[in-house]
Structures are given as structure tokens and as C-alpha cells.
Short mmCIF file of C-alpha atoms in Angstrom, two decimals:
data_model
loop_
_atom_site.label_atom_id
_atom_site.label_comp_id
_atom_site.label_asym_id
_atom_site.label_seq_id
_atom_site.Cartn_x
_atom_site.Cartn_y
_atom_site.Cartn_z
CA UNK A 1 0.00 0.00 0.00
CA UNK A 2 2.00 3.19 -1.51
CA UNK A 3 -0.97 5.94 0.10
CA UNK A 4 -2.44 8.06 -2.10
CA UNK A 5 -0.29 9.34 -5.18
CA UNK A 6 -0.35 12.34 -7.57
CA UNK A 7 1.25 13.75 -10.44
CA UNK A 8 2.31 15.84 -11.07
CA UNK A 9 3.63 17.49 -7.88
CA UNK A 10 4.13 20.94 -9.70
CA UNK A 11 2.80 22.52 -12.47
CA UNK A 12 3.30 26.26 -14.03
CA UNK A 13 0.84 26.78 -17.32
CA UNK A 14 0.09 29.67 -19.35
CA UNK A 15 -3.56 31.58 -18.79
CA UNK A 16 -5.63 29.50 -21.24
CA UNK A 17 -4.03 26.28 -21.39
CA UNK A 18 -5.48 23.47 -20.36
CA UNK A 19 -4.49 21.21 -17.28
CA UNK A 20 -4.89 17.85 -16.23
CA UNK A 21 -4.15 16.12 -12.93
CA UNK A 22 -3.92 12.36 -12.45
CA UNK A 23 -4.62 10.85 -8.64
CA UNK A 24 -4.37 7.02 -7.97
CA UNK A 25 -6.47 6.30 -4.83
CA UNK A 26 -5.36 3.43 -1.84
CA UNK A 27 -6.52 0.59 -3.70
CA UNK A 28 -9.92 -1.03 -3.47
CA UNK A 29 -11.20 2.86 -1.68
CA UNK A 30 -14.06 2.91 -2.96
CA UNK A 31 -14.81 6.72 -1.93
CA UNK A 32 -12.48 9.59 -3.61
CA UNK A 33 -12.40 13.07 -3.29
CA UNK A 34 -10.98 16.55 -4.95
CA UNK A 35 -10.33 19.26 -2.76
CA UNK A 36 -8.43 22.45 -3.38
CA UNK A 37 -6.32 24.84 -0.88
CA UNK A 38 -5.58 28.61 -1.48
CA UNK A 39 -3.10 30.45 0.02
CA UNK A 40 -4.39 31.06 3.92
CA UNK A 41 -7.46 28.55 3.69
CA UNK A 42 -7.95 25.32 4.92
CA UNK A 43 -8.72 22.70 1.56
CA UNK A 44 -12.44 23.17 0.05
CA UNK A 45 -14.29 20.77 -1.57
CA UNK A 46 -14.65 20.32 -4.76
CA UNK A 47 -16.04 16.27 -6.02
CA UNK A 48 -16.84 12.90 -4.56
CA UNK A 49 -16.80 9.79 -6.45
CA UNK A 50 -18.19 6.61 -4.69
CA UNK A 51 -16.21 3.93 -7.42
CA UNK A 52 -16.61 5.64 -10.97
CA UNK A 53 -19.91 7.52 -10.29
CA UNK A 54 -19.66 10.98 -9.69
CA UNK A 55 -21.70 11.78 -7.14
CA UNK A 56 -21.39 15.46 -5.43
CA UNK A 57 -20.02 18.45 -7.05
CA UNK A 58 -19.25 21.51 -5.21
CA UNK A 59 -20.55 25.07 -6.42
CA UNK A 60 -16.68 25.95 -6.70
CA UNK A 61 -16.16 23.51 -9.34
CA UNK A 62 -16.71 25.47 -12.67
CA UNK A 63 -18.00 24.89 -16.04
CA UNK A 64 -14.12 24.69 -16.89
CA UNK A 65 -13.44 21.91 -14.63
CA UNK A 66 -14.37 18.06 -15.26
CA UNK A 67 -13.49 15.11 -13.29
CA UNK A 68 -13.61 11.27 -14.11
CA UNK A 69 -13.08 8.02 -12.67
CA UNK A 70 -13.09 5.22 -15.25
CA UNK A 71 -13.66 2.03 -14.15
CA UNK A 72 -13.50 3.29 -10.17
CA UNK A 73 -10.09 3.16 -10.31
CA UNK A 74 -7.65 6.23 -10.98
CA UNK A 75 -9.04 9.79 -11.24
CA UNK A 76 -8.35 12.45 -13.49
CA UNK A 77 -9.22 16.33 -12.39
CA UNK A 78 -9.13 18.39 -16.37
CA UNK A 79 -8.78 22.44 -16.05
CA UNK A 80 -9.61 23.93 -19.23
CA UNK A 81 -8.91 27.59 -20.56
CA UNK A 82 -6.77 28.36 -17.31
CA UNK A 83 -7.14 31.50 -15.44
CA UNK A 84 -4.99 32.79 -12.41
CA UNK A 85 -7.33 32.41 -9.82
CA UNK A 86 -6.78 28.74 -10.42
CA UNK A 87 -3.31 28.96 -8.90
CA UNK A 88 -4.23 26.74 -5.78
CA UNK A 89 -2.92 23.27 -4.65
CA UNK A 90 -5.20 20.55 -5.99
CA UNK A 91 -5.25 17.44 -3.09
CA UNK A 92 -6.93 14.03 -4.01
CA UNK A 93 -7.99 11.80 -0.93
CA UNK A 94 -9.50 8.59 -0.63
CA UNK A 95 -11.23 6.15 1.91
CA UNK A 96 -12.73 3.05 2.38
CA UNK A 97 -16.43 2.66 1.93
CA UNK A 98 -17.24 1.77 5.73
CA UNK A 99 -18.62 4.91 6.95
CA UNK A 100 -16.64 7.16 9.60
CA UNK A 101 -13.40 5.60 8.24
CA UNK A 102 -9.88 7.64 8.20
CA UNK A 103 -9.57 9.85 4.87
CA UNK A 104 -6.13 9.19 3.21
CA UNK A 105 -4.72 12.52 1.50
CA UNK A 106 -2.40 12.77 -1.47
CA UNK A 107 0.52 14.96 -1.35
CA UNK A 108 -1.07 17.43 -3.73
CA UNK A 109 -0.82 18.84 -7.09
CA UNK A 110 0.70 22.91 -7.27
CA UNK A 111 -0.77 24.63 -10.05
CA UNK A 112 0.98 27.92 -10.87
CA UNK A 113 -0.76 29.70 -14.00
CA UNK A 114 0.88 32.71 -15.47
CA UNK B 1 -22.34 27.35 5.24
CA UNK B 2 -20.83 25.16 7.41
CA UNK B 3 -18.15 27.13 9.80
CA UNK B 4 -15.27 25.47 11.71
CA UNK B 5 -12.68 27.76 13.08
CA UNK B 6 -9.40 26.89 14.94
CA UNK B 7 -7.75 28.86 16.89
CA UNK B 8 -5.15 29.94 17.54
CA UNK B 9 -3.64 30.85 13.86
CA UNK B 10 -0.15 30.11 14.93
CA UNK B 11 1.82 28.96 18.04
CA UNK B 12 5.39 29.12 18.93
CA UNK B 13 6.20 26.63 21.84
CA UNK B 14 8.94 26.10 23.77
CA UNK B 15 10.58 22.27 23.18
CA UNK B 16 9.81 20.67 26.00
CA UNK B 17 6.02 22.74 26.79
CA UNK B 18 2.87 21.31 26.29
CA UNK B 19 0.46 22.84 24.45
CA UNK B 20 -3.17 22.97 23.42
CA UNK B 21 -5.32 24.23 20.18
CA UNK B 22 -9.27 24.55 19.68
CA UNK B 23 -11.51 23.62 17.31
CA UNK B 24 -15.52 24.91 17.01
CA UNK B 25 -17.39 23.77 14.38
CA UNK B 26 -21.91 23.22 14.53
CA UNK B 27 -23.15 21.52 17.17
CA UNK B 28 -25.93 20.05 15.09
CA UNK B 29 -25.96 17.35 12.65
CA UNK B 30 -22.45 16.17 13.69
CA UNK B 31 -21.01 13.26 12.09
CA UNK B 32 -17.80 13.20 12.82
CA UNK B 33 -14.48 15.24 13.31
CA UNK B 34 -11.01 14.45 11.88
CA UNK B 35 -7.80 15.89 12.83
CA UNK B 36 -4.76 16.03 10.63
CA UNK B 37 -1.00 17.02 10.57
CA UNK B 38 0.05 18.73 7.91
CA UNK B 39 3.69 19.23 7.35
CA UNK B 40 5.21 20.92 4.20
CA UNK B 41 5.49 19.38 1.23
CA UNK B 42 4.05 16.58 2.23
CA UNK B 43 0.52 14.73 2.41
CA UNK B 44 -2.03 15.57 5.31
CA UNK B 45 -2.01 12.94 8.14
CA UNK B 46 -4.57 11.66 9.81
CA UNK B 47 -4.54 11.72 13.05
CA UNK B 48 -7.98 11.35 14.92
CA UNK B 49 -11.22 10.61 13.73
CA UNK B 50 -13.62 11.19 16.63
CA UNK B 51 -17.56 10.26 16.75
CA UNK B 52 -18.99 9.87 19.98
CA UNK B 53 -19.24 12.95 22.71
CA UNK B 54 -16.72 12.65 25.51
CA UNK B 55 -14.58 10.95 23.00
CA UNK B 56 -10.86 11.02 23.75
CA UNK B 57 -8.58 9.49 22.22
CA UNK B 58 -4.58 9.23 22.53
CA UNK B 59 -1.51 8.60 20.18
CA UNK B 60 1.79 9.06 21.54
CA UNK B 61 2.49 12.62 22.92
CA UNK B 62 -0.88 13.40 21.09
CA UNK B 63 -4.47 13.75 22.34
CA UNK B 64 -7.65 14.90 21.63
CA UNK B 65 -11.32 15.26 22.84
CA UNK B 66 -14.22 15.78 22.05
CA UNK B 67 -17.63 18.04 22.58
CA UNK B 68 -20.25 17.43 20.60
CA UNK B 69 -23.16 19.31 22.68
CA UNK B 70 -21.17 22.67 22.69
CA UNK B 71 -19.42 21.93 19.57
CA UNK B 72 -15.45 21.69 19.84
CA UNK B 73 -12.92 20.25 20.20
CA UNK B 74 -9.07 20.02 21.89
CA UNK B 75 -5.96 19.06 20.56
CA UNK B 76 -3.16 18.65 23.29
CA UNK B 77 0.48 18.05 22.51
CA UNK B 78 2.60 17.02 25.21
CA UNK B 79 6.63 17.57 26.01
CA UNK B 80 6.59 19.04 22.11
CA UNK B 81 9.28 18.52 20.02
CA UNK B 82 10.90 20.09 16.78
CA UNK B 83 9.15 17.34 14.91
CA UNK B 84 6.13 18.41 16.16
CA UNK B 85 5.97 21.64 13.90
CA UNK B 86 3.54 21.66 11.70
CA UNK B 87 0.11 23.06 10.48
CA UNK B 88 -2.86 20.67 12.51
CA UNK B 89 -5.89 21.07 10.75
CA UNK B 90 -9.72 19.72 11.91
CA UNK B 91 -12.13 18.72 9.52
CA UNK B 92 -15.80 18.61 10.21
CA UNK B 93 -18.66 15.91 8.93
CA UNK B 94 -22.04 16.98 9.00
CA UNK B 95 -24.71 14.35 9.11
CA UNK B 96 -26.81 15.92 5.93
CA UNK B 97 -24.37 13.87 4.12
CA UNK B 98 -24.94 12.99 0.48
CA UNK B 99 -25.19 9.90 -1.08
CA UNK B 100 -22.29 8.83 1.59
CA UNK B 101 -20.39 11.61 0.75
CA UNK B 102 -18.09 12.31 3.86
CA UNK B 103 -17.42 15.16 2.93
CA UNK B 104 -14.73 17.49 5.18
CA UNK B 105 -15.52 21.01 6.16
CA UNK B 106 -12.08 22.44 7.05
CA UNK B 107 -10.89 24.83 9.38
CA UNK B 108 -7.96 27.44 8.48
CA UNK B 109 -5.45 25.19 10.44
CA UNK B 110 -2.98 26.28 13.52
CA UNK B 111 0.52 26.53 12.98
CA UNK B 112 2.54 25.19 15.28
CA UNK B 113 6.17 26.01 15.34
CA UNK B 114 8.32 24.12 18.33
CA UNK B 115 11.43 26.08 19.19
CA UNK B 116 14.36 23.86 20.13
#
């Protein structure tokens, strides 16, 4: 069991370009999450998947922004058309699906955009 | 809107001190409240997850408890050490969950910094 895992650690993009992050959860979580930190704030929520169904999607989580989980397995987290106030750090997390369980967190992904 | 606060922001301690932080969050519809450590560059750890009022629970120089009537909860730290530094960060569950969705409600974190 490696823990949670994302990539890339660091990222610096040009306003406008597109992003993608890639999180692989604990293996057999069934329950994954997206949450994002700004500078000074404690991580916000952003999605839930319970295996490859997205279930919840926070009011934060733009038009620009689309998450999957094929086959309940890995997750992908796309940002399209970049702007600057997407500079955050993008943390994945995971947990069993047994209720009031321990929530695993990824090291995080650093977006920079420019 | 869910608000959780912890307080205070940051903390220096002396190595060697113990040392306490607080965190309020709703005291209706509780679920559950997780504490993590959160050192830099790396992932969140979990520390606690606490469910029941009167809750306490212990790991190493580590403890926390747990009011769920008034809606807080301590985290104690004792003897600290320079490993100890770190941001700690509670997390609040509300029971209006959605379809199982734990989903955390942070606070802003307290920053601890142990000075040797």
C-alpha cells in the first residue's frame, strides 16, 4: 500500500491552457475526493466519487473543470482555458467505503498559472 | 455554510512545553471530526477521527477530545518537540451527508512552530 499518489507534484501553465491532474487512490477505496487549498485557507471541496460515479459536485467547481473516474479506479481532475485564480494546490484523498473511516490525503498537485 | 474555526492561527512553543489548540465547528448534525497534521510538502495525516461525545482518544504525545453538545474540540500536545511543527488542521462531517459523501468542512489550520 503506496498511500495516495499524484502527479504531477508541480505545475506552471500559461492563462488559457489546459491542465490535467492524475490521482491514484489506496486501492480497493471505494470513496475519492478533490479538494483544493488557497493560500491562507484550509482545503475546500470540490467532487466525490463513490467507485466511478460521480456523485457530489461543489458550487466551486466550474463549467471549466471536469473530473472522471473510469472504471473506479484512478481519477483524473481536467482544467480547461486556465485563469490565475486557479493557482491553488489541488489534493486528491481517498477512503474506504465503511462509513466514519480515516480519509487518506495525497501529497497534492501545485498549479501555478501565469 | 458550514463554519469550523481553529484557533489559535499560529503557536510558537517552547521544546519541551505542552500545548493545546481549539476547534468549534456546529453543534448540530455532527457526524464526525477528523484531525490532521500537515507538514510541508508533504501529504495531510490523519490523526484522529472522533464520533462519539466525551470521546478522547490518545496517540503518543498526542491527544484529543471531544464536545459534541457545545461543539469543539481540543488538541493537546505534550513535552513538544521540533518534529512536532507543523500546520494541525480539523475537519468537520455533517450528518446531511450525500449519497455517503463524507465530505470534510475544514478549518484554516494552527501553525505550530516548536522552538528547540
Amino acid at each position: 500500500d503506496t498511500g495516495v499518489s499524484q502527479d504531477p507534484r508541480h505545475k506552471i501553465t500559461k492563462r488559457g491552457q489546459n491542465v490535467t491532474f492524475r490521482c491514484d487512490p489506496i486501492s480497493e477505496h471505494n470513496r475519492l475526493y478533490w479538494y483544493r487549498q488557497t493560500l491562507g485557507q484550509g482545503p475546500e471541496f470540490l467532487t466525490y466519487f463513490q467507485n466511478e460515479a460521480q456523485l457530489e459536485k461543489s458550487r466551486l467547481l466550474s463549467d471549466r473543470f471536469s473530473a472522471e473516474r473510469p472504471k473506479g479506479s484512478f481519477s483524473t481532475l481536467e482544467i480547461q482555458r486556465t485563469e490565475q485564480g486557479d493557482s491553488a494546490m489541488y489534493l486528491c484523498a481517498s477512503s474506504p467505503n465503511r462509513g466514519r473511516d480515516t480519509i487518506y490525503f495525497g501529497e497534492g498537485s501545485w498549479l501555478t498559472v501565469v | 455554510i458550514l463554519n469550523v474555526e481553529q484557533s489559535p492561527q499560529s503557536l510558537h512553543v517552547q521544546e519541551g512545553d505542552s500545548t493545546n489548540f481549539t476547534c468549534s465547528f456546529p453543534s448540530s448534525n455532527f457526524y464526525a471530526l477528523h484531525w490532521y497534521r500537515w507538514e510541508t510538502a508533504k501529504s495531510p495525516e490523519a490523526l484522529f477521527v472522533m464520533t462519539l461525545n466525551g470521546d478522547e482518544k490518545k496517540k503518543g504525545r498526542i491527544s484529543a477530545t471531544l464536545n459534541t453538545k457545545e461543539g469543539y474540540s481540543y488538541l493537546y500536545i505534550k513535552g513538544s518537540q521540533p518534529e512536532d511543527s507543523a500546520t494541525y488542521l480539523c475537519a468537520f462531517i455533517s450528518a446531511e451527508t450525500n449519497f455517503g459523501n463524507e465530505k470534510l468542512t475544514f478549518g484554516t489550520g494552527t501553525r505550530l512552530t516548536i522552538i528547540p
